[in-house]
GROMACS .gro file of C-alpha atoms in nm:
model
  227
    1MET     CA    1  13.019   9.922  11.095
    2GLY     CA    2  12.715  10.139  11.238
    3SER     CA    3  12.762  10.012  11.576
    4ASP     CA    4  13.142  10.150  11.615
    5VAL     CA    5  13.035  10.501  11.560
    6PRO     CA    6  13.008  10.690  11.907
    7PHE     CA    7  12.651  10.807  11.969
    8GLU     CA    8  12.508  10.838  12.347
    9GLY     CA    9  12.167  10.968  12.228
   10ILE     CA   10  11.997  11.301  12.225
   11PRO     CA   11  12.032  11.437  12.584
   12PRO     CA   12  11.741  11.600  12.753
   13GLU     CA   13  11.911  11.973  12.723
   14ALA     CA   14  11.845  11.959  12.324
   15PHE     CA   15  11.484  11.962  12.401
   16ASP     CA   16  11.473  12.222  12.700
   17PHE     CA   17  11.690  12.464  12.453
   18TYR     CA   18  11.420  12.442  12.165
   19ASP     CA   19  11.147  12.475  12.469
   20ARG     CA   20  11.320  12.801  12.558
   21LEU     CA   21  11.382  12.955  12.219
   22ALA     CA   22  11.086  12.908  12.112
   23ALA     CA   23  10.969  13.145  12.393
   24ASP     CA   24  11.269  13.385  12.294
   25ASN     CA   25  11.354  13.350  11.938
   26THR     CA   26  11.616  13.654  12.000
   27LYS     CA   27  11.994  13.674  11.931
   28ALA     CA   28  12.036  13.779  12.249
   29PHE     CA   29  11.920  13.435  12.374
   30TRP     CA   30  12.080  13.248  12.078
   31LEU     CA   31  12.436  13.412  12.172
   32ALA     CA   32  12.368  13.348  12.551
   33ASN     CA   33  12.284  12.977  12.474
   34ARG     CA   34  12.538  12.925  12.179
   35SER     CA   35  12.731  12.660  12.367
   36THR     CA   36  12.419  12.446  12.467
   37PHE     CA   37  12.334  12.454  12.070
   38GLU     CA   38  12.643  12.310  11.986
   39THR     CA   39  12.700  12.028  12.271
   40ALA     CA   40  12.367  11.922  12.312
   41VAL     CA   41  12.242  11.981  11.971
   42LYS     CA   42  12.454  11.997  11.702
   43ALA     CA   43  12.712  11.744  11.815
   44PRO     CA   44  12.467  11.456  11.933
   45VAL     CA   45  12.286  11.533  11.562
   46GLN     CA   46  12.587  11.494  11.409
   47SER     CA   47  12.676  11.161  11.579
   48LEU     CA   48  12.351  11.040  11.525
   49CYS     CA   49  12.377  11.106  11.117
   50ALA     CA   50  12.733  10.951  11.177
   51ARG     CA   51  12.586  10.641  11.316
   52LEU     CA   52  12.295  10.585  11.084
   53ALA     CA   53  12.530  10.629  10.770
   54ALA     CA   54  12.799  10.438  10.864
   55SER     CA   55  12.657  10.118  10.715
   56GLY     CA   56  12.813  10.267  10.359
   57ASP     CA   57  12.484  10.184  10.178
   58ASP     CA   58  12.365  10.542  10.145
   59ALA     CA   59  12.519  10.886  10.119
   60PRO     CA   60  12.627  11.100  10.425
   61PHE     CA   61  12.358  11.316  10.590
   62HIS     CA   62  12.300  11.692  10.518
   63VAL     CA   63  12.293  11.880  10.878
   64PHE     CA   64  12.070  12.216  10.789
   65ARG     CA   65  12.222  12.526  10.922
   66PRO     CA   66  12.006  12.685  11.274
   67TYR     CA   67  11.950  13.013  11.063
   68ASN     CA   68  11.646  13.078  10.916
   69ASP     CA   69  11.660  13.291  10.588
   70ALA     CA   70  11.477  13.615  10.642
   71ARG     CA   71  11.534  13.723  10.313
   72PHE     CA   72  11.228  13.652  10.142
   73ALA     CA   73  11.006  13.622  10.426
   74LYS     CA   74  10.934  13.915  10.627
   75GLY     CA   75  10.882  13.871  11.021
   76ARG     CA   76  11.027  13.500  11.011
   77PRO     CA   77  11.203  13.434  11.372
   78PRO     CA   78  11.559  13.464  11.295
   79TYR     CA   79  11.648  13.082  11.447
   80LYS     CA   80  11.503  12.741  11.307
   81ILE     CA   81  11.309  12.613  11.619
   82HIS     CA   82  11.406  12.235  11.506
   83GLN     CA   83  11.729  12.090  11.368
   84GLY     CA   84  11.709  11.858  11.086
   85ALA     CA   85  11.915  11.643  10.857
   86TYR     CA   86  11.846  11.490  10.519
   87ARG     CA   87  12.014  11.243  10.271
   88GLU     CA   88  11.896  11.116   9.985
   89THR     CA   89  11.963  10.714   9.943
   90GLU     CA   90  12.072  10.546   9.605
   91GLY     CA   91  11.713  10.512   9.472
   92GLY     CA   92  11.569  10.858   9.494
   93ALA     CA   93  11.391  10.871   9.817
   94GLY     CA   94  11.497  11.077  10.085
   95GLN     CA   95  11.537  11.043  10.436
   96TYR     CA   96  11.493  11.306  10.727
   97LEU     CA   97  11.492  11.357  11.070
   98HIS     CA   98  11.477  11.659  11.321
   99ILE     CA   99  11.440  11.708  11.707
  100GLY     CA  100  11.240  11.985  11.838
  101ALA     CA  101  11.072  12.120  12.169
  102ASP     CA  102  10.811  11.830  12.071
  103GLY     CA  103  11.059  11.537  12.015
  104MET     CA  104  11.155  11.397  11.701
  105MET     CA  105  11.042  11.404  11.378
  106VAL     CA  106  11.141  11.084  11.128
  107ALA     CA  107  11.035  11.120  10.742
  108THR     CA  108  11.065  10.934  10.460
  109GLY     CA  109  10.960  10.962  10.093
  110TYR     CA  110  10.965  11.241   9.789
  111TYR     CA  111  10.909  11.556  10.002
  112GLY     CA  112  10.887  11.760   9.695
  113LEU     CA  113  10.891  11.641   9.305
  114ALA     CA  114  11.015  11.841   9.040
  115LYS     CA  115  10.843  11.881   8.698
  116ASP     CA  116  11.006  11.550   8.543
  117GLN     CA  117  10.905  11.355   8.884
  118LEU     CA  118  10.556  11.504   8.889
  119ASP     CA  119  10.490  11.402   8.577
  120ARG     CA  120  10.582  11.039   8.634
  121TYR     CA  121  10.419  11.009   8.956
  122ARG     CA  122  10.083  11.107   8.834
  123ARG     CA  123  10.093  10.891   8.570
  124ALA     CA  124  10.169  10.606   8.804
  125VAL     CA  125   9.893  10.715   9.024
  126ALA     CA  126   9.634  10.731   8.762
  127ASP     CA  127   9.731  10.360   8.620
  128ASP     CA  128   9.469  10.147   8.774
  129ARG     CA  129   9.760   9.866   8.851
  130THR     CA  130  10.048  10.096   9.021
  131GLY     CA  131   9.786  10.343   9.159
  132LEU     CA  132   9.619  10.091   9.338
  133ALA     CA  133   9.906   9.931   9.507
  134LEU     CA  134  10.035  10.270   9.577
  135VAL     CA  135   9.650  10.283   9.783
  136ALA     CA  136   9.724   9.978   9.970
  137VAL     CA  137  10.084  10.098  10.079
  138THR     CA  138   9.944  10.415  10.221
  139ALA     CA  139   9.672  10.275  10.399
  140ALA     CA  140   9.900   9.978  10.542
  141LEU     CA  141  10.118  10.284  10.696
  142ALA     CA  142   9.818  10.486  10.830
  143LYS     CA  143   9.749  10.193  11.060
  144ARG     CA  144  10.078  10.147  11.175
  145GLY     CA  145  10.071  10.516  11.290
  146TYR     CA  146  10.218  10.697  11.006
  147SER     CA  147  10.128  11.022  10.882
  148VAL     CA  148  10.141  10.992  10.479
  149GLY     CA  149  10.107  11.341  10.295
  150ALA     CA  150  10.294  11.599  10.121
  151ARG     CA  151  10.486  11.969  10.135
  152ASP     CA  152  10.215  12.093   9.876
  153GLU     CA  153   9.899  12.002   9.685
  154LEU     CA  154   9.666  12.101   9.438
  155ARG     CA  155   9.344  12.256   9.575
  156SER     CA  156   9.169  12.068   9.253
  157ALA     CA  157   9.269  11.827   9.024
  158PRO     CA  158   9.560  11.850   8.819
  159ARG     CA  159   9.517  11.939   8.439
  160GLY     CA  160   9.419  11.627   8.257
  161TYR     CA  161   9.291  11.435   8.526
  162PRO     CA  162   8.923  11.417   8.658
  163LYS     CA  163   8.788  11.603   8.959
  164ASP     CA  164   8.617  11.274   9.034
  165HIS     CA  165   8.927  11.034   9.015
  166PRO     CA  166   8.913  10.735   9.229
  167ARG     CA  167   9.264  10.859   9.336
  168ILE     CA  168   9.219  11.199   9.350
  169GLU     CA  169   9.390  11.280   9.683
  170LEU     CA  170   9.711  11.140   9.567
  171LEU     CA  171   9.680  11.267   9.249
  172ARG     CA  172   9.666  11.642   9.391
  173ARG     CA  173  10.007  11.615   9.571
  174LYS     CA  174  10.309  11.724   9.494
  175GLY     CA  175  10.531  11.457   9.666
  176LEU     CA  176  10.437  11.181   9.925
  177ILE     CA  177  10.595  11.165  10.257
  178ALA     CA  178  10.590  10.899  10.516
  179SER     CA  179  10.662  11.058  10.879
  180ARG     CA  180  10.598  10.970  11.250
  181GLN     CA  181  10.631  11.211  11.543
  182PHE     CA  182  10.760  11.111  11.857
  183ALA     CA  183  10.713  11.307  12.159
  184VAL     CA  184  11.020  11.327  12.381
  185ALA     CA  185  11.096  11.035  12.578
  186PRO     CA  186  11.376  10.863  12.764
  187TRP     CA  187  11.494  10.642  12.489
  188MET     CA  188  11.587  10.935  12.276
  189SER     CA  189  11.849  10.989  12.530
  190THR     CA  190  12.019  10.681  12.450
  191ALA     CA  191  12.189  10.527  12.212
  192LYS     CA  192  11.870  10.333  12.158
  193ALA     CA  193  11.728  10.660  11.953
  194ALA     CA  194  11.954  10.518  11.609
  195ALA     CA  195  11.826  10.244  11.611
  196LYS     CA  196  11.455  10.409  11.623
  197VAL     CA  197  11.502  10.621  11.318
  198ARG     CA  198  11.652  10.320  11.146
  199ASP     CA  199  11.356  10.082  11.220
  200THR     CA  200  11.102  10.390  11.134
  201TRP     CA  201  11.229  10.450  10.789
  202ALA     CA  202  11.230  10.049  10.721
  203GLY     CA  203  10.865  10.065  10.820
  204ALA     CA  204  10.800  10.288  10.544
  205ALA     CA  205  11.019  10.095  10.271
  206ALA     CA  206  10.716  10.012  10.060
  207LEU     CA  207  10.627  10.389   9.997
  208CYS     CA  208  10.987  10.432   9.865
  209GLU     CA  209  11.021  10.156   9.703
  210TRP     CA  210  10.718  10.248   9.506
  211MET     CA  211  10.829  10.614   9.437
  212ASP     CA  212  11.183  10.496   9.344
  213ALA     CA  213  11.028  10.230   9.076
  214ASN     CA  214  10.744  10.471   8.961
  215VAL     CA  215  10.902  10.808   9.000
  216GLY     CA  216  11.274  10.799   9.052
  217PRO     CA  217  11.529  11.103   9.071
  218SER     CA  218  11.510  11.401   8.920
  219THR     CA  219  11.720  11.527   8.612
  220LEU     CA  220  11.678  11.857   8.628
  221PRO     CA  221  11.889  12.061   8.912
  222PRO     CA  222  11.721  12.052   9.260
  223ASP     CA  223  11.541  12.325   9.415
  224ASP     CA  224  11.586  12.409   9.820
  225GLY     CA  225  11.347  12.166   9.942
  226TRP     CA  226  11.436  11.761  10.005
  227ARG     CA  227  11.328  11.520   9.778
   0.00000   0.00000   0.00000
């Protein structure tokens, strides 16, 4: 079971590593501190993911590479300033976490929608029955400290929908996630971090249930974003 998987927390050195990387995002710094990344960042994050996935209810996590892809973005620093991990649940919603100099971010939902998903999402938002249910879900999450948003959104109404639609803010979004940002705290360096992440995902279950029921997985080839 999950409690049998070794995990002792994210050490303070991990957050300090990213604080220093932000100030010196160079190959020289990386090579000089590679061992710190391996022992204080990569290994604990992998252990955390193993603990979270040990229940067997969902797929294992993908732990992202620490390097930025600068081929299509000139001027981008060579190394990411956080370490992220992601998995997709059976229903279609994604679960994500990352650590960085500012602490830990935990999110769940549909980060980006493929074309077929986007069509289903907009139809469900526009429908008064399902749309009003989503409004209630997002309002409840906001009251409990979650940020509700998306990777991208339109500046105006999508084609075929009125600009004055009562749920225009939701219609403009190209995904929907609930997230919480936690500042660096002592609990992160203990095994309690796994429970905190799990509880954060569970707290946004209503959003994922709505998205799973009304949107679901895409049948199109995936892109590079997490869904």
